Short mmCIF file of C-alpha atoms in Angstrom, two decimals:
data_model
loop_
_atom_site.label_atom_id
_atom_site.label_comp_id
_atom_site.label_asym_id
_atom_site.label_seq_id
_atom_site.Cartn_x
_atom_site.Cartn_y
_atom_site.Cartn_z
CA MET A 209 -14.93 -9.51 -0.70
CA SER A 210 -15.82 -9.38 -4.34
CA HIS A 211 -17.35 -12.60 -5.58
CA THR A 212 -15.20 -14.09 -8.32
CA THR A 213 -14.70 -17.42 -10.03
CA HIS A 214 -11.85 -18.59 -12.22
CA SER A 215 -14.11 -20.75 -14.39
CA ASN A 216 -14.88 -17.76 -16.60
CA ALA A 217 -11.27 -16.78 -17.35
CA TYR A 218 -9.83 -16.65 -20.85
CA PRO A 219 -6.12 -15.87 -20.30
CA VAL A 220 -4.25 -14.40 -23.26
CA SER A 221 -0.67 -13.20 -22.99
CA LEU A 222 -0.13 -9.59 -24.02
CA ASP A 223 3.31 -10.56 -25.27
CA THR A 224 1.90 -12.63 -28.15
CA VAL A 225 -1.00 -10.45 -29.31
CA PRO A 226 -0.79 -7.21 -31.34
CA ALA A 227 -1.61 -4.13 -29.29
CA GLU A 228 -4.78 -3.41 -31.25
CA GLN A 229 -6.07 -6.96 -30.53
CA HIS A 230 -5.30 -7.18 -26.80
CA ARG A 231 -7.92 -9.20 -24.95
CA LEU A 232 -7.45 -9.72 -21.24
CA SER A 233 -9.04 -12.50 -19.23
CA VAL A 234 -11.75 -11.19 -16.94
CA VAL A 235 -12.49 -13.17 -13.80
CA MET A 236 -16.11 -12.85 -12.63
CA PRO A 237 -19.18 -15.03 -12.10
CA VAL A 238 -20.55 -16.48 -15.34
CA ALA A 239 -23.99 -15.14 -14.50
CA GLN A 240 -22.51 -11.66 -14.38
CA ALA A 241 -20.63 -11.81 -17.70
CA GLU A 242 -22.82 -9.12 -19.25
CA GLN A 243 -23.33 -6.91 -16.20
CA ILE A 244 -21.21 -6.58 -13.08
CA ASP A 245 -23.47 -6.23 -10.08
CA SER A 246 -21.73 -8.10 -7.26
CA PRO A 247 -20.43 -5.63 -4.66
CA ALA A 248 -17.21 -6.27 -2.83
CA ALA A 249 -18.04 -6.78 0.82
CA PRO A 250 -16.03 -4.22 2.80
CA ALA A 251 -13.48 -6.54 4.34
CA SER A 252 -11.82 -3.49 5.83
CA SER A 253 -14.85 -2.74 8.02
CA SER A 254 -13.56 -4.77 10.95
CA SER A 255 -10.12 -3.20 10.74
CA VAL A 256 -11.55 0.31 10.50
CA LEU A 257 -13.82 -0.46 13.46
CA LYS A 258 -10.80 -1.70 15.44
CA ALA A 259 -8.76 1.37 14.51
CA THR A 260 -11.69 3.58 15.52
CA GLU A 261 -12.05 1.87 18.88
CA GLN A 262 -8.31 2.23 19.58
CA SER A 263 -8.48 5.94 18.77
CA GLY A 264 -11.32 6.57 21.22
CA ILE A 265 -13.61 7.95 18.50
CA PRO A 266 -17.26 7.01 19.14
CA LEU A 267 -18.65 4.69 16.50
CA PRO A 268 -21.59 5.98 14.46
CA LYS A 269 -24.84 4.04 14.81
CA ARG A 270 -25.18 1.75 11.82
CA GLU A 271 -28.57 1.37 10.19
CA THR A 272 -29.84 -1.95 8.91
CA ARG A 273 -30.36 -2.33 5.17
CA SER A 274 -34.13 -2.06 5.61
CA GLN A 275 -33.80 1.14 7.67
CA ARG A 276 -31.30 2.80 5.37
CA PRO A 277 -32.90 5.22 2.91
CA THR A 278 -31.92 4.92 -0.73
CA PRO A 279 -29.35 7.68 -1.35
CA PRO A 280 -29.89 9.98 -4.30
CA GLN A 281 -27.68 9.52 -7.34
CA ARG A 282 -25.09 12.31 -7.37
CA ARG A 283 -22.34 13.23 -9.77
CA TYR A 284 -19.00 14.26 -8.30
CA ARG A 285 -19.17 17.77 -9.75
CA GLU A 286 -22.04 18.48 -7.33
CA GLN A 287 -20.20 17.00 -4.34
CA ALA A 288 -16.49 17.72 -4.83
CA ARG A 289 -14.56 20.81 -5.79
CA ARG A 290 -12.20 20.69 -8.74
CA LEU A 291 -9.21 21.94 -6.78
CA VAL A 292 -6.69 22.05 -9.63
CA ASP A 293 -6.38 20.92 -13.24
CA THR A 294 -3.64 18.29 -13.51
CA ARG A 295 -3.01 18.39 -17.27
CA ALA A 296 -0.28 21.05 -17.06
CA LEU A 297 0.86 20.26 -13.52
CA ASP A 298 4.56 19.48 -13.08
CA ARG A 299 5.81 16.97 -10.51
CA GLN A 300 6.92 19.57 -7.96
CA ALA A 301 3.57 21.37 -8.03
CA TRP A 302 1.76 18.04 -7.76
CA LEU A 303 3.83 17.05 -4.71
CA SER A 304 3.13 20.43 -3.13
CA ILE A 305 -0.63 20.01 -3.56
CA ARG A 306 -0.47 16.46 -2.18
CA GLN A 307 1.01 17.86 1.02
CA SER A 308 -2.09 20.01 1.52
CA GLY A 309 -4.34 17.07 2.28
CA ILE A 310 -4.96 13.33 2.47
CA GLY A 311 -5.33 11.80 -0.98
CA SER A 312 -7.19 8.59 -1.72
CA SER A 313 -3.94 6.62 -1.97
CA ASP A 314 -3.01 7.98 1.49
CA ALA A 315 -6.22 6.80 3.17
CA ALA A 316 -5.04 3.39 4.39
CA ALA A 317 -1.75 4.80 5.72
CA ALA A 318 -3.58 7.65 7.46
CA VAL A 319 -5.60 5.17 9.52
CA GLY A 320 -2.67 2.79 10.12
CA LEU A 321 -3.83 0.00 7.80
CA HIS A 322 -1.45 0.25 4.83
CA PRO A 323 0.80 -2.81 4.33
CA TYR A 324 3.82 -0.77 3.22
CA LYS A 325 3.47 2.76 4.61
CA SER A 326 3.08 3.74 8.26
CA GLN A 327 1.29 6.72 9.73
CA LEU A 328 4.66 8.12 10.76
CA GLU A 329 6.10 7.97 7.24
CA LEU A 330 2.93 9.56 5.83
CA TRP A 331 3.14 12.29 8.49
CA MET A 332 6.74 13.02 7.45
CA ASP A 333 5.57 13.25 3.84
CA LYS A 334 2.75 15.67 4.65
CA THR A 335 4.94 17.86 6.87
CA GLY A 336 7.73 18.18 4.30
CA ARG A 337 10.07 15.67 5.95
CA GLN A 338 9.98 13.11 3.15
CA VAL A 339 12.09 10.02 3.68
CA ASP A 340 12.81 9.59 -0.06
CA ILE A 341 12.35 12.64 -2.27
CA LYS A 342 14.89 12.04 -5.05
CA GLU A 343 13.69 11.56 -8.60
CA PRO A 344 14.06 7.94 -9.77
CA SER A 345 16.60 7.36 -12.53
CA ARG A 346 15.57 5.91 -15.89
CA ASP A 347 16.96 2.52 -14.88
CA GLU A 348 15.04 2.67 -11.59
CA GLN A 349 11.84 3.55 -13.44
CA LEU A 350 12.12 0.37 -15.51
CA THR A 351 11.74 -1.71 -12.34
CA SER A 352 9.30 0.56 -10.52
CA PRO A 353 5.76 -0.82 -9.93
CA LEU A 354 4.52 2.78 -9.77
CA HIS A 355 6.00 3.56 -13.20
CA TRP A 356 4.49 0.48 -14.85
CA GLY A 357 1.19 1.11 -13.14
CA GLN A 358 1.07 4.51 -14.84
CA VAL A 359 2.13 3.05 -18.20
CA LEU A 360 -0.49 0.28 -18.10
CA GLU A 361 -3.34 2.34 -16.64
CA PRO A 362 -4.81 3.37 -20.02
CA ILE A 363 -4.62 -0.23 -21.26
CA VAL A 364 -6.51 -1.47 -18.21
CA ALA A 365 -9.11 1.30 -18.62
CA ASP A 366 -9.57 0.57 -22.34
CA HIS A 367 -10.09 -3.15 -21.82
CA TYR A 368 -12.47 -2.50 -18.93
CA ALA A 369 -14.54 -0.29 -21.23
CA GLN A 370 -14.46 -2.89 -24.02
CA HIS A 371 -15.61 -5.69 -21.76
CA THR A 372 -18.30 -3.87 -19.80
CA GLY A 373 -19.52 -1.50 -22.48
CA HIS A 374 -19.20 1.39 -20.02
CA ARG A 375 -17.93 4.72 -21.31
CA VAL A 376 -15.00 6.01 -19.31
CA GLN A 377 -13.11 9.29 -19.43
CA ARG A 378 -10.27 11.04 -17.65
CA VAL A 379 -11.09 13.57 -14.94
CA ASN A 380 -7.76 15.49 -15.14
CA ALA A 381 -8.21 17.15 -11.76
CA ILE A 382 -7.46 16.83 -8.07
CA LEU A 383 -10.84 16.80 -6.33
CA GLN A 384 -11.55 18.23 -2.87
CA HIS A 385 -14.29 17.35 -0.38
CA VAL A 386 -16.68 20.28 0.11
CA GLU A 387 -16.90 19.87 3.91
CA HIS A 388 -13.43 18.49 4.68
CA PRO A 389 -10.93 20.45 2.55
CA TRP A 390 -8.05 18.21 3.65
CA MET A 391 -9.72 15.25 1.87
CA LEU A 392 -8.42 15.07 -1.72
CA ALA A 393 -8.89 12.51 -4.47
CA ASN A 394 -7.50 11.62 -7.87
CA LEU A 395 -9.71 9.41 -10.03
CA ASP A 396 -8.15 7.18 -12.68
CA ARG A 397 -11.34 7.37 -14.75
CA GLU A 398 -14.94 8.54 -14.44
CA ILE A 399 -17.64 6.17 -15.70
CA VAL A 400 -20.07 8.30 -17.69
CA GLY A 401 -23.85 7.95 -17.77
CA ASN A 402 -24.18 4.94 -15.48
CA ASP A 403 -26.50 4.99 -12.46
CA GLU A 404 -24.94 1.87 -10.88
CA VAL A 405 -21.23 2.71 -10.94
CA GLN A 406 -19.44 6.02 -11.45
CA ILE A 407 -15.71 5.55 -10.68
CA LEU A 408 -13.05 3.29 -12.19
CA GLU A 409 -9.87 2.56 -10.25
CA CYS A 410 -7.15 0.87 -12.35
CA LYS A 411 -4.55 -1.36 -10.70
CA THR A 412 -1.68 -3.58 -11.81
CA ALA A 413 0.05 -6.30 -9.81
CA GLY A 414 3.06 -8.43 -10.66
CA ILE A 415 3.76 -12.00 -9.57
CA TYR A 416 4.32 -11.08 -5.94
CA GLY A 417 1.74 -8.32 -5.72
CA ALA A 418 -0.93 -10.62 -7.16
CA LYS A 419 -0.86 -12.62 -3.92
CA LEU A 420 -2.58 -9.71 -2.18
CA TRP A 421 -5.56 -10.15 -4.52
CA LYS A 422 -6.22 -13.85 -3.84
CA GLU A 423 -9.07 -13.07 -1.45
CA GLY A 424 -10.46 -10.19 -3.50
CA VAL A 425 -9.71 -6.47 -3.25
CA PRO A 426 -6.94 -5.82 -0.69
CA GLU A 427 -7.96 -3.85 2.36
CA TYR A 428 -5.81 -0.82 1.54
CA VAL A 429 -7.37 -0.57 -1.94
CA GLN A 430 -10.88 -0.80 -0.49
CA LEU A 431 -10.05 2.11 1.81
CA GLN A 432 -8.63 4.07 -1.13
CA VAL A 433 -11.86 3.60 -3.08
CA MET A 434 -14.09 4.35 -0.08
CA HIS A 435 -12.15 7.62 0.33
CA GLN A 436 -12.88 8.44 -3.33
CA LEU A 437 -16.58 7.73 -2.80
CA ALA A 438 -16.53 9.96 0.28
CA VAL A 439 -14.95 12.87 -1.58
CA THR A 440 -17.10 12.59 -4.69
CA GLY A 441 -20.42 11.60 -3.14
CA GLN A 442 -20.73 8.75 -5.63
CA GLN A 443 -22.41 5.43 -4.99
CA ALA A 444 -20.05 2.77 -6.38
CA ALA A 445 -16.71 2.14 -8.03
CA ASP A 446 -15.25 -0.66 -10.10
CA VAL A 447 -11.69 -1.77 -9.43
CA ALA A 448 -10.05 -3.25 -12.53
CA VAL A 449 -6.76 -4.98 -11.74
CA LEU A 450 -4.31 -6.49 -14.24
CA LEU A 451 -2.62 -9.47 -12.57
CA GLY A 452 0.68 -10.79 -13.87
CA GLY A 453 0.32 -8.86 -17.11
CA HIS A 454 -2.37 -11.15 -18.58
CA GLU A 455 -5.41 -11.49 -16.30
CA LEU A 456 -7.94 -8.72 -15.69
CA GLN A 457 -10.25 -8.92 -12.68
CA ILE A 458 -13.11 -6.51 -12.05
CA HIS A 459 -14.51 -5.93 -8.56
CA ARG A 460 -17.41 -3.74 -7.47
CA ILE A 461 -17.19 -1.66 -4.26
CA GLU A 462 -20.40 -0.05 -3.02
CA ARG A 463 -20.62 3.07 -0.89
CA ASP A 464 -20.81 2.28 2.85
CA GLU A 465 -21.92 5.30 4.89
CA ALA A 466 -20.92 3.83 8.26
CA MET A 467 -17.43 3.01 7.05
CA ILE A 468 -17.09 6.42 5.44
CA ASP A 469 -18.03 8.10 8.73
CA GLN A 470 -15.38 6.06 10.55
CA LEU A 471 -12.81 6.71 7.85
CA ILE A 472 -13.36 10.47 7.95
CA ALA A 473 -13.08 10.48 11.76
CA LEU A 474 -9.79 8.57 11.70
CA GLU A 475 -8.36 10.65 8.86
CA ALA A 476 -9.34 13.83 10.71
CA LYS A 477 -7.44 12.63 13.76
CA PHE A 478 -4.37 11.97 11.61
CA TRP A 479 -4.66 15.40 9.98
CA GLU A 480 -4.55 16.95 13.45
CA PHE A 481 -1.08 15.42 13.83
CA VAL A 482 -0.07 17.17 10.60
CA GLU A 483 -1.58 20.54 11.52
CA ASN A 484 -0.05 20.43 15.02
CA ASP A 485 3.30 19.17 13.69
CA THR A 486 3.10 16.31 16.19
CA PRO A 487 4.32 12.89 15.00
CA PRO A 488 2.00 9.90 15.46
CA SER A 489 3.30 6.83 17.28
CA ALA A 490 5.60 4.47 15.42
CA ASP A 491 3.97 1.09 14.82
CA GLY A 492 6.91 -1.31 14.59
CA SER A 493 6.79 -1.58 10.79
CA ASP A 494 9.76 -1.28 8.42
CA SER A 495 8.19 1.95 7.17
CA ALA A 496 8.15 3.40 10.69
CA ASP A 497 11.76 2.30 11.25
CA LYS A 498 12.82 4.08 8.06
CA ALA A 499 10.89 7.18 9.11
CA LEU A 500 12.50 7.25 12.57
CA ARG A 501 15.98 6.98 11.08
CA ALA A 502 15.20 9.89 8.75
CA LEU A 503 13.59 11.92 11.54
CA PHE A 504 16.46 11.42 14.02
CA PRO A 505 19.54 10.58 11.89
CA GLN A 506 22.17 11.65 14.46
CA ASP A 507 22.57 11.60 18.22
CA ASN A 508 23.75 14.65 20.20
CA GLY A 509 25.73 12.91 22.94
CA GLU A 510 23.25 13.83 25.70
CA THR A 511 21.64 11.44 28.21
CA VAL A 512 17.92 11.54 28.98
CA ASP A 513 16.56 10.18 32.26
CA PHE A 514 13.31 8.22 31.89
CA SER A 515 13.46 6.75 35.40
CA HIS A 516 10.30 8.55 36.46
CA ASP A 517 8.36 7.79 33.28
CA VAL A 518 6.37 4.68 34.16
CA GLY A 519 5.25 3.98 30.60
CA LEU A 520 8.70 4.25 29.01
CA SER A 521 10.33 2.34 31.87
CA GLN A 522 7.89 -0.53 31.33
CA ALA A 523 8.54 -0.41 27.59
CA PHE A 524 12.27 -0.82 28.28
CA VAL A 525 11.60 -3.79 30.59
CA ASP A 526 9.42 -5.34 27.89
CA LEU A 527 12.15 -4.76 25.30
CA GLN A 528 14.73 -6.49 27.52
CA ARG A 529 12.35 -9.43 27.97
CA VAL A 530 11.64 -9.72 24.23
CA ARG A 531 15.36 -9.51 23.38
CA GLN A 532 16.06 -12.30 25.88
CA THR A 533 13.29 -14.41 24.38
CA LEU A 534 14.66 -13.83 20.87
CA ASP A 535 18.19 -14.81 21.93
CA GLU A 536 16.89 -18.02 23.48
CA ALA A 537 14.78 -18.75 20.40
CA LYS A 538 17.78 -18.24 18.10
CA LYS A 539 19.87 -20.65 20.18
CA GLU A 540 17.09 -23.24 20.10
CA GLU A 541 16.70 -22.73 16.34
CA ALA A 542 20.44 -23.34 15.83
CA ARG A 543 20.36 -26.50 17.99
CA LEU A 544 17.43 -27.96 16.03
CA LYS A 545 19.02 -27.03 12.68
CA HIS A 546 22.28 -28.71 13.61
CA ARG A 547 20.51 -31.88 14.75
CA LEU A 548 18.68 -32.18 11.44
CA GLN A 549 21.75 -31.27 9.34
CA GLN A 550 23.81 -33.89 11.14
CA ALA A 551 21.15 -36.50 10.43
CA MET A 552 20.90 -35.50 6.73
CA GLY A 553 24.63 -35.71 6.09
CA THR A 554 25.16 -35.30 2.33
CA ALA A 555 21.47 -35.68 1.43
CA THR A 556 19.85 -32.81 -0.47
CA LEU A 557 16.29 -33.19 0.83
CA ALA A 558 14.62 -34.64 3.89
CA THR A 559 10.88 -35.34 4.04
CA PHE A 560 8.63 -35.24 7.08
CA PRO A 561 4.88 -35.61 7.67
CA SER A 562 4.68 -31.84 8.08
CA GLY A 563 6.94 -30.72 5.22
CA VAL A 564 10.28 -30.89 3.40
CA LEU A 565 13.75 -29.71 4.45
CA SER A 566 16.25 -28.65 1.78
CA TRP A 567 20.02 -28.37 2.25
CA LYS A 568 21.55 -27.50 -1.12
CA GLN A 569 24.82 -26.11 -2.39
CA THR A 570 24.45 -22.55 -3.68
CA LYS A 571 25.87 -21.40 -7.00
CA PRO A 572 29.44 -20.00 -7.01
CA VAL A 573 29.66 -16.24 -6.54
CA ASN A 574 32.41 -13.98 -7.89
CA ARG A 575 33.61 -11.55 -5.24
CA LEU A 576 36.03 -8.67 -5.54
CA ASP A 577 39.23 -9.23 -3.54
CA THR A 578 39.38 -5.71 -2.11
CA LYS A 579 42.41 -6.41 0.11
CA THR A 580 44.57 -7.50 -2.82
CA LEU A 581 43.26 -4.68 -5.00
CA GLN A 582 44.05 -2.13 -2.30
CA LYS A 583 47.55 -3.56 -1.87
CA GLU A 584 48.46 -3.76 -5.57
CA HIS A 585 46.55 -0.71 -6.90
CA PRO A 586 46.12 1.75 -4.01
CA ALA A 587 45.68 4.81 -6.26
CA LEU A 588 42.95 3.12 -8.29
CA CYS A 589 41.14 2.11 -5.10
CA ALA A 590 41.34 5.62 -3.69
CA ALA A 591 39.63 7.05 -6.76
CA TYR A 592 36.54 4.92 -6.12
CA LEU A 593 36.31 5.12 -2.35
CA HIS A 594 33.31 7.05 -1.03
CA ALA A 595 32.50 7.73 2.59
CA HIS A 596 29.03 6.63 3.71
CA PRO A 597 27.41 8.27 6.72
CA GLY A 598 27.10 6.10 9.79
CA THR A 599 23.74 4.98 11.17
CA ARG A 600 22.44 4.93 14.72
CA ARG A 601 22.28 1.52 16.42
CA LEU A 602 19.97 0.75 19.30
CA VAL A 603 21.87 -1.31 21.90
CA VAL A 604 20.20 -2.77 25.00
CA ARG A 605 22.48 -2.98 28.05
#
């Protein structure tokens, strides 16, 4: 984890300061106010190790710090290929190039460690079976974290440069690993002329997203940056994140050769799924559920016999057992709720040694009386009726 302290923060709201005078609070140790030299410990190491063990890939032997030779300082132009210039690249061409490899933002999903995107959904993306491919509307863009991340990226980069004194510049290219052509990377900024840190990754997080940064750089971001270091051959990156629109944190991530070896091995295994057009296993996440519904949207009326498949038969038995446990748990939950509600009566709150229970009246909600509308204005209703396709339901019998 990156070492931070909130005692050195000077929060200033961007809403009340002219654009040319924006100053963001930077959270870092006081002793490091002039120079950032505290690396973020790779919290994702244990997860990558676990993912590697589950995949059956042998772990590389890790050297101790005293045994590890000091790597030479390398610039990315010597390590990575400039695959394509992005300045004149339209969205469709950019999406097409993204399908040709694993980008840095794909790294965590490729190894099954992304909080929002599963391996299966990423596989569908890379094989041209995207779950959601429609362009967002203007109204949707106004509430899109991705959109605002792009809008605020130059502001984050500018304030990082002002605070650290580092010179940063755009790369304007998709980079490609020289030995693993399926490894791609986009850099937000390159840090110029600095032997200690060479890459800047800019992030933004709203009120809810900021929770992921309480313990330092989230695991999926650490994997994204380690992927960038692998592709470019660079030694370190700074992650500058704008939290809640007013607080800038800066974290250092150092190159970790052992983790990079593991990451490349796991990404290579995922890329085999793409090249062989074989879907990886679903992992139980909402992302995987969405991907399965997009992959198999309709049934064909046939019956498949899994009686002789020991693994699938056991999975069905386990599903029956879990469903039974859930049903029993829901009944017990309802019984306990009713006991407490009956004891509370008309009270709004109830306090206990372990917490507080709230039973409040919700605000009134206006609802459209569709039955009356259909009866009194059938023609008007018909003009606004749209058929929605049905969805497949999984029923255990």
